[in-house]
Short mmCIF file of C-alpha atoms (C1' of nucleotides) in Angstrom, two decimals:
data_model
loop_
_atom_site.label_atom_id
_atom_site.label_comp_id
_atom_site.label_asym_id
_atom_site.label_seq_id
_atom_site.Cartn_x
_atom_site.Cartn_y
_atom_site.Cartn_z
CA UNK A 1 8.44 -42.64 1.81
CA UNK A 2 6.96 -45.96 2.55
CA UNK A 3 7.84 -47.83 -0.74
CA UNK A 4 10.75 -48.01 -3.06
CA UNK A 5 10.69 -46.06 -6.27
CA UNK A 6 8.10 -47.32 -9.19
CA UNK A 7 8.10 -44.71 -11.34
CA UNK A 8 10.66 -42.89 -13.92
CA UNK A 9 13.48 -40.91 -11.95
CA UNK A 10 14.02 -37.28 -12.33
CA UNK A 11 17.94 -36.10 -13.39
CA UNK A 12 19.83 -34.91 -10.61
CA UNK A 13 22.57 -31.74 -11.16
CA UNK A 14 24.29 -28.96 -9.23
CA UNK A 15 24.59 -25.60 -10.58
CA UNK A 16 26.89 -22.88 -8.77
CA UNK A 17 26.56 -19.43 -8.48
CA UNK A 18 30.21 -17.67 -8.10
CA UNK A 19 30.27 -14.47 -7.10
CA UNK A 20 33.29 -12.16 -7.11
CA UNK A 21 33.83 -8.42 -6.34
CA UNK A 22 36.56 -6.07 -7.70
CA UNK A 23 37.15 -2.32 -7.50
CA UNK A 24 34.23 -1.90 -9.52
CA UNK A 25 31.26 -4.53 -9.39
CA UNK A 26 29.93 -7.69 -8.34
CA UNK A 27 31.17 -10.76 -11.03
CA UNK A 28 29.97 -13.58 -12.39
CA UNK A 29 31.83 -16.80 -13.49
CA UNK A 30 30.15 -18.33 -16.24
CA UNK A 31 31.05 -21.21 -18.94
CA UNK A 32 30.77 -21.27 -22.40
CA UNK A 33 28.68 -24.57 -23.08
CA UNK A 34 30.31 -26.31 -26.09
CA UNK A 35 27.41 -28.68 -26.27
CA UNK A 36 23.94 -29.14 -27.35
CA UNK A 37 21.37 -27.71 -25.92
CA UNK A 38 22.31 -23.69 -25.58
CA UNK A 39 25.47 -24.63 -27.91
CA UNK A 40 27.74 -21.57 -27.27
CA UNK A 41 25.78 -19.90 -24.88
CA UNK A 42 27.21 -18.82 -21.42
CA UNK A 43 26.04 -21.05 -18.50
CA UNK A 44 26.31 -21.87 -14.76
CA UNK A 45 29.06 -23.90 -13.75
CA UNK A 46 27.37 -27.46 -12.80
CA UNK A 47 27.08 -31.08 -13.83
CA UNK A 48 25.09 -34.44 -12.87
CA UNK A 49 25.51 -35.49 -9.06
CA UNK A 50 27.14 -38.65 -9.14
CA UNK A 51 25.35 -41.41 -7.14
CA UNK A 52 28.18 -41.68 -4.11
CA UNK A 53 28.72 -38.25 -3.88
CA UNK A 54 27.14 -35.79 -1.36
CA UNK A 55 25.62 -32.42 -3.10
CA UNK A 56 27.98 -30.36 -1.96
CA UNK A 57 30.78 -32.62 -2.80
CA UNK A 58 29.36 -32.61 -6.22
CA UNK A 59 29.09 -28.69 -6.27
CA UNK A 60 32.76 -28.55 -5.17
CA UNK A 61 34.08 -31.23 -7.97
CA UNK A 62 32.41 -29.47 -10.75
CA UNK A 63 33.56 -26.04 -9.49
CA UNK A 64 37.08 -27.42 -9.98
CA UNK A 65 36.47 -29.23 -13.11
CA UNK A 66 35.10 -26.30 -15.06
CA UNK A 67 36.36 -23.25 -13.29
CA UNK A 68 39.94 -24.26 -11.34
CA UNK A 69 38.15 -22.37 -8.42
CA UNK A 70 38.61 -24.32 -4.75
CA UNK A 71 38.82 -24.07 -1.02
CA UNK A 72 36.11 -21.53 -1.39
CA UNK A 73 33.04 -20.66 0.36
CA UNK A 74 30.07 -22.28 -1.15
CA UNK A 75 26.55 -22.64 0.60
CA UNK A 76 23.50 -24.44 -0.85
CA UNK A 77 20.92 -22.07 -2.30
CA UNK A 78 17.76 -23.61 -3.38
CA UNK A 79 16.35 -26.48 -5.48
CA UNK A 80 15.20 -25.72 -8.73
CA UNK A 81 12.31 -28.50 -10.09
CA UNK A 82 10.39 -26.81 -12.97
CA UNK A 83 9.44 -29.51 -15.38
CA UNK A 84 10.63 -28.33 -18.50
CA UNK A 85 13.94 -26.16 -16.96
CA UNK A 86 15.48 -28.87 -19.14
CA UNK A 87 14.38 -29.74 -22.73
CA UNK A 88 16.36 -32.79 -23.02
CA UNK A 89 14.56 -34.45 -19.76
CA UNK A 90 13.36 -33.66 -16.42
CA UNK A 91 16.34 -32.13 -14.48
CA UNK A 92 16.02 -30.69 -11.42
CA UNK A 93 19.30 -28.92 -10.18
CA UNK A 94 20.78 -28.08 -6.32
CA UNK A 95 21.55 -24.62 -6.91
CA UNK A 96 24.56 -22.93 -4.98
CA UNK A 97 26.29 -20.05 -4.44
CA UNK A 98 29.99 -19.24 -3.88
CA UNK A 99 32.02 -16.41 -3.08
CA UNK A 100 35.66 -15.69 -3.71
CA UNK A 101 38.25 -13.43 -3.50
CA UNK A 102 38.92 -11.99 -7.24
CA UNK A 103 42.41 -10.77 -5.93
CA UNK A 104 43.34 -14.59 -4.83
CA UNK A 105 42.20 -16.85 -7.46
CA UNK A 106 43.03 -16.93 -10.74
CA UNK A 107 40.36 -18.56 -13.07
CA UNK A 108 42.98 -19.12 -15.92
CA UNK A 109 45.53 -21.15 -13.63
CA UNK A 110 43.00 -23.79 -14.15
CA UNK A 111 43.69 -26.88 -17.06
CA UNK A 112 40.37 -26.97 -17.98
CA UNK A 113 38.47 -23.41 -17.88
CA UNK A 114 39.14 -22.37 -21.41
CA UNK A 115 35.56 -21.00 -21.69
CA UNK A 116 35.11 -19.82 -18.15
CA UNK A 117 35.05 -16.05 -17.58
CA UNK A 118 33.62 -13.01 -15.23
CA UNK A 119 30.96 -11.12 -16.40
CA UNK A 120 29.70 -8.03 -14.19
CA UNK A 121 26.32 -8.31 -12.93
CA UNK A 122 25.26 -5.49 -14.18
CA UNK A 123 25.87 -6.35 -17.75
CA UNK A 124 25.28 -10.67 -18.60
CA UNK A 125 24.88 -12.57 -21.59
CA UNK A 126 22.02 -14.38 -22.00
CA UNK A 127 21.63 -17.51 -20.30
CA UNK A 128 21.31 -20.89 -20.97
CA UNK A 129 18.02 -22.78 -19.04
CA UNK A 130 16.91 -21.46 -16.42
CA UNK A 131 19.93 -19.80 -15.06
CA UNK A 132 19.01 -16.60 -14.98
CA UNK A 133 16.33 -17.38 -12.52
CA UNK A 134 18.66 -19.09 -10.28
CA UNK A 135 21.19 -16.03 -10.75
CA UNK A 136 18.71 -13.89 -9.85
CA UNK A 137 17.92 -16.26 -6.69
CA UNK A 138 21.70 -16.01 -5.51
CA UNK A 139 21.74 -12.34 -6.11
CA UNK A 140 18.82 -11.82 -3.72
CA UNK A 141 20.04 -14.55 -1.26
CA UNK A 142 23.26 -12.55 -0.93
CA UNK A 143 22.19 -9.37 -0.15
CA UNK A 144 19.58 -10.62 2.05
CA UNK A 145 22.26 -12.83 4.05
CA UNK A 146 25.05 -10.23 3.88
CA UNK A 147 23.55 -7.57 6.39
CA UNK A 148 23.35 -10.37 9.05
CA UNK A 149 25.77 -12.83 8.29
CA UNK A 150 29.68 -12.21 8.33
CA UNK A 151 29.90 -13.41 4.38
CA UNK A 152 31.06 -10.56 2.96
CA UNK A 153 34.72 -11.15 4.43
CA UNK A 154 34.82 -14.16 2.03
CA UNK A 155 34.76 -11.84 -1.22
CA UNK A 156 37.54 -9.83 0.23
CA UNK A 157 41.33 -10.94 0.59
CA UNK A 158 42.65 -11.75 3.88
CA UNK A 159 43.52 -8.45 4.70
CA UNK A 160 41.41 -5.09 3.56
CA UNK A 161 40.96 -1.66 3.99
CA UNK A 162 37.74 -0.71 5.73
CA UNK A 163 36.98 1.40 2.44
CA UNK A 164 37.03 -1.69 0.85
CA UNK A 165 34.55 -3.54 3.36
CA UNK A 166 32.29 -0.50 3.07
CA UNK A 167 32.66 -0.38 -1.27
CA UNK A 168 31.48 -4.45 -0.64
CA UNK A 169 28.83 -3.67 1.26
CA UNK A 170 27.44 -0.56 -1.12
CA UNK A 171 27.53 -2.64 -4.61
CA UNK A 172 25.90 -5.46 -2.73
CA UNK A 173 22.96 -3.20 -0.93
CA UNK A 174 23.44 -0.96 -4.04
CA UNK A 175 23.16 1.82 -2.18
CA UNK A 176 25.74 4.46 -0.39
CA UNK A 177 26.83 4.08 3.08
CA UNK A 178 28.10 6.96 5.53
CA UNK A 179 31.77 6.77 6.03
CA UNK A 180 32.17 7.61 9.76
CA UNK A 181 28.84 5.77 10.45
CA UNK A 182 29.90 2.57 8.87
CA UNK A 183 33.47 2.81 10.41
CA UNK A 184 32.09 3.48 13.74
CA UNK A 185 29.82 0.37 13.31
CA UNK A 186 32.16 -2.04 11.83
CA UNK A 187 34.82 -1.08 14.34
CA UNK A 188 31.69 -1.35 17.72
CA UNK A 189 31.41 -4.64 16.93
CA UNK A 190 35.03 -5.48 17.33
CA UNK A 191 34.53 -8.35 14.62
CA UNK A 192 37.47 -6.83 12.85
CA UNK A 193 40.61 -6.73 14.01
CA UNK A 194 43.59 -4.00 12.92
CA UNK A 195 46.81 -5.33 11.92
CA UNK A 196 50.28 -3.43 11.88
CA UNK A 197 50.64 -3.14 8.16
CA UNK A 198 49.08 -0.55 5.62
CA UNK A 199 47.89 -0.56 1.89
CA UNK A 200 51.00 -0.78 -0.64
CA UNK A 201 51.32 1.12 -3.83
CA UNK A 202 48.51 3.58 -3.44
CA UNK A 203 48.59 7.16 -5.07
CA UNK A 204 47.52 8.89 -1.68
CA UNK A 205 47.65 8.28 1.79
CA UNK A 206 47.78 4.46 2.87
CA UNK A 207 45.31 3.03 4.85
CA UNK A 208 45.10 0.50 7.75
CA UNK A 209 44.79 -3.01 6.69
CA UNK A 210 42.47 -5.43 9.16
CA UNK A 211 41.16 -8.54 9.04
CA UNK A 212 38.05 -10.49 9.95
CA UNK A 213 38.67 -11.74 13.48
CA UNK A 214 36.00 -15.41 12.97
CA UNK A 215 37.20 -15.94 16.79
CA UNK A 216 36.15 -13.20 18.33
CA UNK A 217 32.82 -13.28 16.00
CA UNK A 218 32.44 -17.08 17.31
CA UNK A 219 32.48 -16.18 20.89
CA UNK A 220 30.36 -13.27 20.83
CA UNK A 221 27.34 -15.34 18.85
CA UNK A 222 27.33 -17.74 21.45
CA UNK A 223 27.10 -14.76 23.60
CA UNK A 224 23.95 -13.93 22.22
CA UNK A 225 25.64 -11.22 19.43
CA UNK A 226 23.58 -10.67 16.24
CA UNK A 227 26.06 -9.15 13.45
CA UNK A 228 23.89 -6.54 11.73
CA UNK A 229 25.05 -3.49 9.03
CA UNK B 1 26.13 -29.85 -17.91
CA UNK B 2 27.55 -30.13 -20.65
CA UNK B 3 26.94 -33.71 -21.55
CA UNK B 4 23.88 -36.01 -20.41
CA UNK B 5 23.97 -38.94 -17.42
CA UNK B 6 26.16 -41.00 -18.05
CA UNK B 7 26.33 -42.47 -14.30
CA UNK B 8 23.85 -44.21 -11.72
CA UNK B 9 21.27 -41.64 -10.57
CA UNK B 10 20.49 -40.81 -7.08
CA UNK B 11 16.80 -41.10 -6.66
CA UNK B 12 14.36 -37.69 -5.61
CA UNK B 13 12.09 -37.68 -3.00
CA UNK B 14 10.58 -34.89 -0.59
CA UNK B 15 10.41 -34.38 3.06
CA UNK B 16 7.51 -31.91 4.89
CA UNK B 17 8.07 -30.93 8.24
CA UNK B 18 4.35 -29.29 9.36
CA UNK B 19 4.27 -27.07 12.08
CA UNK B 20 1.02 -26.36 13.89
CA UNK B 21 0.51 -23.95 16.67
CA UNK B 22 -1.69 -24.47 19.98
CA UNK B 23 -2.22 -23.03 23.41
CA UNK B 24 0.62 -24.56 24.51
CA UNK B 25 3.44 -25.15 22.10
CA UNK B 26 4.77 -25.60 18.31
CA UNK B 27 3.35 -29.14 17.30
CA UNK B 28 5.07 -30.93 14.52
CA UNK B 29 2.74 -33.49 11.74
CA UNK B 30 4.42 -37.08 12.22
CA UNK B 31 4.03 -40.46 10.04
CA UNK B 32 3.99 -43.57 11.49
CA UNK B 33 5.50 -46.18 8.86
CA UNK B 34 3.83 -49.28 8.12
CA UNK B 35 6.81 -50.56 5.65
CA UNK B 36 10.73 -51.67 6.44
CA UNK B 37 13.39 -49.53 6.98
CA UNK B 38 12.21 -48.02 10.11
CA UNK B 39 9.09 -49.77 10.11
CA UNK B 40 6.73 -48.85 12.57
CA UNK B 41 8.97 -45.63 13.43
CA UNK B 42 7.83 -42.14 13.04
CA UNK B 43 9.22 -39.99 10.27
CA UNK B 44 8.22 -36.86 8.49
CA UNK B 45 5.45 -36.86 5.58
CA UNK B 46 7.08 -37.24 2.29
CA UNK B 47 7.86 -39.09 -0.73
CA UNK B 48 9.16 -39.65 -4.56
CA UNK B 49 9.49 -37.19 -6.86
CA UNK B 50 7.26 -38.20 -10.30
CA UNK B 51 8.97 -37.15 -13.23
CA UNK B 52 6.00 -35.34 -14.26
CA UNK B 53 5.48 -32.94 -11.55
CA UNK B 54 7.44 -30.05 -9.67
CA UNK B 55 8.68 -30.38 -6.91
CA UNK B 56 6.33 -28.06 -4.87
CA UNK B 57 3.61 -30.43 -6.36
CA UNK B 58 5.32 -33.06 -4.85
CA UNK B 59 5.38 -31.94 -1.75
CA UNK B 60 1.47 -30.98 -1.67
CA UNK B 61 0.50 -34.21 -3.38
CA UNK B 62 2.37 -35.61 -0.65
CA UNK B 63 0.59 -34.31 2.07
CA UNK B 64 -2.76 -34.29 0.97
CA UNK B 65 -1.98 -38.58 0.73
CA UNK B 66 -0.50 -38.78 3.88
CA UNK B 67 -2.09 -36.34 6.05
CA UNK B 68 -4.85 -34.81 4.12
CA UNK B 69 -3.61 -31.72 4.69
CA UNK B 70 -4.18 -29.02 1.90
CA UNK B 71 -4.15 -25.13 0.58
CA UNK B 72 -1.74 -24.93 3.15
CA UNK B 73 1.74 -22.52 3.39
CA UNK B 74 4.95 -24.36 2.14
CA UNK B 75 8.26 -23.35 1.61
CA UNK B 76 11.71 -25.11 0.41
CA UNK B 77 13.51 -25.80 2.76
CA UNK B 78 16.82 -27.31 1.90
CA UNK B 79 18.05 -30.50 0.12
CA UNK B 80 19.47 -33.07 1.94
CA UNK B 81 22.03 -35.01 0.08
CA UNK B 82 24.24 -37.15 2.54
CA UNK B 83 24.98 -40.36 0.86
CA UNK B 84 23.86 -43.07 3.51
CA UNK B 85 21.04 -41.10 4.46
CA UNK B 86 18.13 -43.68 3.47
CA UNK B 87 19.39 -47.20 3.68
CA UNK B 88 17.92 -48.96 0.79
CA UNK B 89 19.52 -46.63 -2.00
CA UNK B 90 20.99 -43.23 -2.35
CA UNK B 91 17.70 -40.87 -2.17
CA UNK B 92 18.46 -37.75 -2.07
CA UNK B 93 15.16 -35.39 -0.47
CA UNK B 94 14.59 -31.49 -1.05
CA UNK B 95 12.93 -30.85 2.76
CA UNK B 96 10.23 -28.55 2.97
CA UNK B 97 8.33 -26.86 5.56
CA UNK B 98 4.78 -26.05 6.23
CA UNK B 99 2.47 -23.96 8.71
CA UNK B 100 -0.75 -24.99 9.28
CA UNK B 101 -3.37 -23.12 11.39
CA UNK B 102 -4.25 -26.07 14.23
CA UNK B 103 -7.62 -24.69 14.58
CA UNK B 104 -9.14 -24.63 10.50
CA UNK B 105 -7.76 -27.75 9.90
CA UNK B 106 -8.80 -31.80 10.83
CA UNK B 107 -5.88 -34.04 10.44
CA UNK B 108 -8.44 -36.72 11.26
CA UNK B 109 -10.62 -35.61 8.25
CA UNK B 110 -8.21 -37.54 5.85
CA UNK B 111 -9.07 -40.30 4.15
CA UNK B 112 -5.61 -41.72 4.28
CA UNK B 113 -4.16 -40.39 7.58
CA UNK B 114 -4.74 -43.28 10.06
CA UNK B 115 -1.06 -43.11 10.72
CA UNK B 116 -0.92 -39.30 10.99
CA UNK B 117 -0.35 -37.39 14.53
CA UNK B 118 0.64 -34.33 16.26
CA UNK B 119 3.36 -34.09 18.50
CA UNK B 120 5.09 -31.37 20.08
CA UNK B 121 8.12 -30.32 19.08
CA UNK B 122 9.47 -30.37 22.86
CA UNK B 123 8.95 -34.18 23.25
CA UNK B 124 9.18 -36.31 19.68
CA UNK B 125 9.73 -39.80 19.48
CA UNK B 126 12.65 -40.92 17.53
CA UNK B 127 12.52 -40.41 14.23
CA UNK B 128 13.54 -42.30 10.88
CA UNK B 129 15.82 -41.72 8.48
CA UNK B 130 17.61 -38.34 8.61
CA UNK B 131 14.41 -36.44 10.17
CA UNK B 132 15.64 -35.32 13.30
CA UNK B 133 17.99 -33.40 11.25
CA UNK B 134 15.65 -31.92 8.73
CA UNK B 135 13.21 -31.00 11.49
CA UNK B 136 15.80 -28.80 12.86
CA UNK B 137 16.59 -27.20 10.17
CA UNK B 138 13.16 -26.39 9.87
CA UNK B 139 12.86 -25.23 13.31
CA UNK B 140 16.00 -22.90 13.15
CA UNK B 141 13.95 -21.53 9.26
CA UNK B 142 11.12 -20.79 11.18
CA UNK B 143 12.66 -18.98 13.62
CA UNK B 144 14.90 -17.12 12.03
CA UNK B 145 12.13 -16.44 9.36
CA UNK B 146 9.45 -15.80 11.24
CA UNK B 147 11.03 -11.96 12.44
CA UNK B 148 11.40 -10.68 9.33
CA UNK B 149 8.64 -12.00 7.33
CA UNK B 150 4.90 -12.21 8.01
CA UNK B 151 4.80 -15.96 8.06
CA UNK B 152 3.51 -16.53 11.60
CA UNK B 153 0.11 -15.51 11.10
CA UNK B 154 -0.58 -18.96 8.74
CA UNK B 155 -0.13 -20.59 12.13
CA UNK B 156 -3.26 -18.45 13.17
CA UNK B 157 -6.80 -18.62 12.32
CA UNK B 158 -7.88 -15.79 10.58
CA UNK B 159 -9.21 -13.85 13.03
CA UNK B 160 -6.69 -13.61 16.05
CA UNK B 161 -6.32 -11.37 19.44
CA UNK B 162 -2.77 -9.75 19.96
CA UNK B 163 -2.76 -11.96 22.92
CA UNK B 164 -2.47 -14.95 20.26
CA UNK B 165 0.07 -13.19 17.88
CA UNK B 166 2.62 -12.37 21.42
CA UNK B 167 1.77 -15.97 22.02
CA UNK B 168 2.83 -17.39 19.00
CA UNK B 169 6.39 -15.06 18.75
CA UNK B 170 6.86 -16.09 22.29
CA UNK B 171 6.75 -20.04 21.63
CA UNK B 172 8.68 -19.83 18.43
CA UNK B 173 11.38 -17.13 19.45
CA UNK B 174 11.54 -19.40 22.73
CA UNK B 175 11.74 -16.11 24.82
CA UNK B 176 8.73 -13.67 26.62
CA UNK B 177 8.03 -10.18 25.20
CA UNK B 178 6.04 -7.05 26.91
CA UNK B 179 2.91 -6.69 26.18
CA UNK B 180 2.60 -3.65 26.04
CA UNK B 181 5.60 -3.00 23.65
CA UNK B 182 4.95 -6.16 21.40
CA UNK B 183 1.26 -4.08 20.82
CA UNK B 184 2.76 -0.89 20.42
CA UNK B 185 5.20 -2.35 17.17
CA UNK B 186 2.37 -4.29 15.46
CA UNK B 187 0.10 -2.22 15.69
CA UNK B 188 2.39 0.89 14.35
CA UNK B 189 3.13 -1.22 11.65
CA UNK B 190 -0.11 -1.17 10.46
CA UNK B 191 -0.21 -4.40 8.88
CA UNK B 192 -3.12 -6.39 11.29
CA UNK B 193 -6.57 -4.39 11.26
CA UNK B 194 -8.94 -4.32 13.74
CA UNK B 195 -12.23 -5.95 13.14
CA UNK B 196 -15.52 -5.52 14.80
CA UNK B 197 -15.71 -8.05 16.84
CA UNK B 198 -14.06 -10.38 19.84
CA UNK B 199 -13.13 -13.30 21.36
CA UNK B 200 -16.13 -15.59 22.48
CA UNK B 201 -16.56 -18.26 25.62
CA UNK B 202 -13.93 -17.37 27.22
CA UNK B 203 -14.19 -16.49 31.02
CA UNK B 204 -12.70 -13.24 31.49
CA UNK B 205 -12.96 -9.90 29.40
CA UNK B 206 -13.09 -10.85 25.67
CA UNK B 207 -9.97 -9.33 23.91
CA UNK B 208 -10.41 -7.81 20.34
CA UNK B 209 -10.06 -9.58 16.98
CA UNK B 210 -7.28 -8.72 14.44
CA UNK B 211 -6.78 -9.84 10.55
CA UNK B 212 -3.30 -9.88 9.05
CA UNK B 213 -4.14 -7.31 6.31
CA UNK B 214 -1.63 -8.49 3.38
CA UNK B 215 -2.86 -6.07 0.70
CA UNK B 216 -1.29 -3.19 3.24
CA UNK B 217 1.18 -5.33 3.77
CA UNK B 218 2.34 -5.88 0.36
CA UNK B 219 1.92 -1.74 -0.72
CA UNK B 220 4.09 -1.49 2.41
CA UNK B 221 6.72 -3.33 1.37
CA UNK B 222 6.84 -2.48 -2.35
CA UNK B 223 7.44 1.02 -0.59
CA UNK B 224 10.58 -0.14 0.94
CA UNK B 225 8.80 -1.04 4.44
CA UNK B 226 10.51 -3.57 6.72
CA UNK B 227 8.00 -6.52 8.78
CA UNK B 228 10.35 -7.19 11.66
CA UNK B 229 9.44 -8.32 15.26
"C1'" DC C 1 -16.89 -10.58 44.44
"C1'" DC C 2 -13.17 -12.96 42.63
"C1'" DA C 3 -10.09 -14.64 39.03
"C1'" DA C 4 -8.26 -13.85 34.69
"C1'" DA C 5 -6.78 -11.54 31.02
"C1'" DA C 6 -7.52 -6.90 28.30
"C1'" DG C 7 -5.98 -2.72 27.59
"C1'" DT C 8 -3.20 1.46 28.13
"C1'" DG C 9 1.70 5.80 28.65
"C1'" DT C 10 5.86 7.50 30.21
"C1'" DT C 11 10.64 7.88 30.74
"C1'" DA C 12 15.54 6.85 30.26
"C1'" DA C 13 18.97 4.76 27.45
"C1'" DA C 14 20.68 3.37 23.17
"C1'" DA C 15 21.07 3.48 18.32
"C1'" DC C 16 20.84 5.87 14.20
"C1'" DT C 17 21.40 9.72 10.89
"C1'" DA C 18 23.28 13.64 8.89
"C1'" DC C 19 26.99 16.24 8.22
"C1'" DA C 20 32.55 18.77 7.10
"C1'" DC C 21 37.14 19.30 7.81
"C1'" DC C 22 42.16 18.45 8.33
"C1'" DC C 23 45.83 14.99 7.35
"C1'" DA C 24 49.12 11.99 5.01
"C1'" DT C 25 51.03 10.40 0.88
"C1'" DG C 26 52.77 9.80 -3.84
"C1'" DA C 27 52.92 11.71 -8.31
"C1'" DT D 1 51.80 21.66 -4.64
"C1'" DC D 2 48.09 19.14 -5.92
"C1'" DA D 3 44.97 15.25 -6.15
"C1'" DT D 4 43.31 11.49 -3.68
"C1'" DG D 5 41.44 9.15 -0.28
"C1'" DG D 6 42.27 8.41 5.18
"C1'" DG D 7 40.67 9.44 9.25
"C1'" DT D 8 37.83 11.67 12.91
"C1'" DG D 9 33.18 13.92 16.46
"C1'" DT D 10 28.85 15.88 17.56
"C1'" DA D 11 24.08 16.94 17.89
"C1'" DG D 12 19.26 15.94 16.80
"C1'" DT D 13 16.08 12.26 16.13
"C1'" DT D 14 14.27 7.82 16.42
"C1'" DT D 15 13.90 3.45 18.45
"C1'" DT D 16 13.96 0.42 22.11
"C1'" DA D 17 13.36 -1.28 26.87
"C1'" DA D 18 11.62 -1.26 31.30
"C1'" DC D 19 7.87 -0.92 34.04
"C1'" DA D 20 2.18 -1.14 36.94
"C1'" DC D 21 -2.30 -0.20 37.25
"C1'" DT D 22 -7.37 0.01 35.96
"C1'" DT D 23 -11.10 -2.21 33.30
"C1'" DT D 24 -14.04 -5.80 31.72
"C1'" DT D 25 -16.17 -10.12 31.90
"C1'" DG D 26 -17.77 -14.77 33.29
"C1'" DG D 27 -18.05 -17.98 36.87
#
DNA sequence: CCAAAAGTGTTAAAACTACACCCATGA
DNA sequence: TCATGGGTGTAGTTTTAACACTTTTGG
């Protein structure tokens, strides 16, 4: 970097990843472009990083823009730089990823996300640019980072049933988990802590609710601690 | 994106931090600058994105100018975006990271690299810009990378003893293994194969050589095998 | 013959895996 | 009273960690 610029400037965007989990599957919000080029094809949340912005203040302003989504967790993925990714110019986009609670958000509370829904992962539109690349990208970032990173908490409400922490942790992995195994493991690590209340409005019997205790997890990584499942 | 730039753009450049590997220690590739801000500093290899080329060419182009380094391993790193991280102008840089076997390759041989030295990464000089950050980054990649994925061995020639390979996990992982353990686990893996011959002038029993053996390696993992250290 | 590193096995502890039944609750 | 998921323990296997001596070679 020992001269100032002299030659044509790339285009500089974000593009988000959001990831959300319900009973079922692992969703994906996307928006309906209503714009040349893709016109009416289903897209990434993103837009142009503004020049006194920082990336991830750019990330968070479009999430909110296009999707009403905020306050969530959001991490920086990867930078995407293929010459032609755009075919009105050279773009190349700071891909991110976010994850949110499906139970705590609502999508449609927001002015301006008319043409932003979840799609399952298992069953997408097509995609405009390159964004199924980066999708795919996010997908394998998460599961990667979810066996040894205390993420997964973030796609779950406050409180949650440890059925529910294992059900994350088996459509993310995509495969099935022992029960007492998992229970016995989640519990060892005494990362979660149980509360005095128990599921509401279930057709069986209720179980404990507990919640991730970032504390305790804090002082036992400086301990030397690796979370693992 | 729905709608083109309508605002100032922030320009693109890219950062390498180079790690080398020697008796001793990790060894990072510096720059000294010959051009204002931080002129005469050190700083990390890098430069300007063209609008023509990715940014992984970039990056290469990059190094092969400044330190004639080439055909070496690079990764993305992350993209640095803070908004008063280059003085002059908003530059944002996507940071990179490369390992570079210290033995097969002569900084010196460059053309262009008057400028270009080693240092190790337990005593570096100040650095420009943002580069203290980005190197570690880089350094906390490495580490966390270099368990889980076969990367160290590009920090080794081709032909290595196990000595060599403890060595290298011992420097990066900053902490000492068993031998006899840390011989057991590689080899098991089956992923380094003996070859027929061993170390030369050195004064004490010669110890074996070993290749990284990536076609195993790669039939390995597309059968669901795990590297990890 | 000395210095330096190469090379090699065993044992105890810990972690992991597989597996099945009774219990509590609401419909 | 039935359907649904909640909640629990054990035994066999595998993996990890700790640990010391003999061999080879060049100087």
């Amino acid at each position: 970097m020992g001269h100032t610029y002299e030659f044509a400037r790339p285009a500089l965007a974000v593009d988000v990843v959001v990831f959300g989990l319900d009973e079922e599957d692992l969703q994906v919000m996307l928006i309906q472009r209503d714009l040349p080029p893709f016109d009416g094809q289903w897209a990434l949340p993103g837009g142009f990083v503004r020049v006194e912005e920082t990336l991830d203040d750019a990330a968070r302003r479009e999430l909110v823009e296009e999707t009403g989504l905020r306050d969530i967790y959001l991490e920086q993925l990867y930078t995407f730089g293929a010459v032609e990714r755009d075919p009105r110019e050279r773009v190349v986009t700071v891909a991110y990823y976010a994850l949110v609670n499906l139970e705590g958000h609502d999508v449609r509370a927001s002015t301006d996300a008319r043409n932003a829904a979840w799609f399952p992962l298992s069953d997408l539109p097509e995609l405009a640019f390159d964004h199924q690349e980066i999708l795919e990208v996010a997908y394998e970032r998460l599961r990667g980072k979810v066996r040894y990173q205390p993420i997964g908490f973030e796609l779950l409400p406050d409180r949650f049933t440890l059925r529910q922490l294992q059900h994350l942790y088996e459509v993310i992995l995509d495969r099935e988990l022992d029960k007492r195994n998992f229970r016995k493991k989640v519990l060892a690590m005494e990362i979660v802590r149980e509360t005095k209340d128990i599921e509401k409005d279930v057709a069986h019997r209720a179980a404990r609710l507990y919640r991730f205790d970032k504390r305790t997890y804090d002082r036992l990584t400086r301990q030397g601690f690796n979370f693992e499942i």
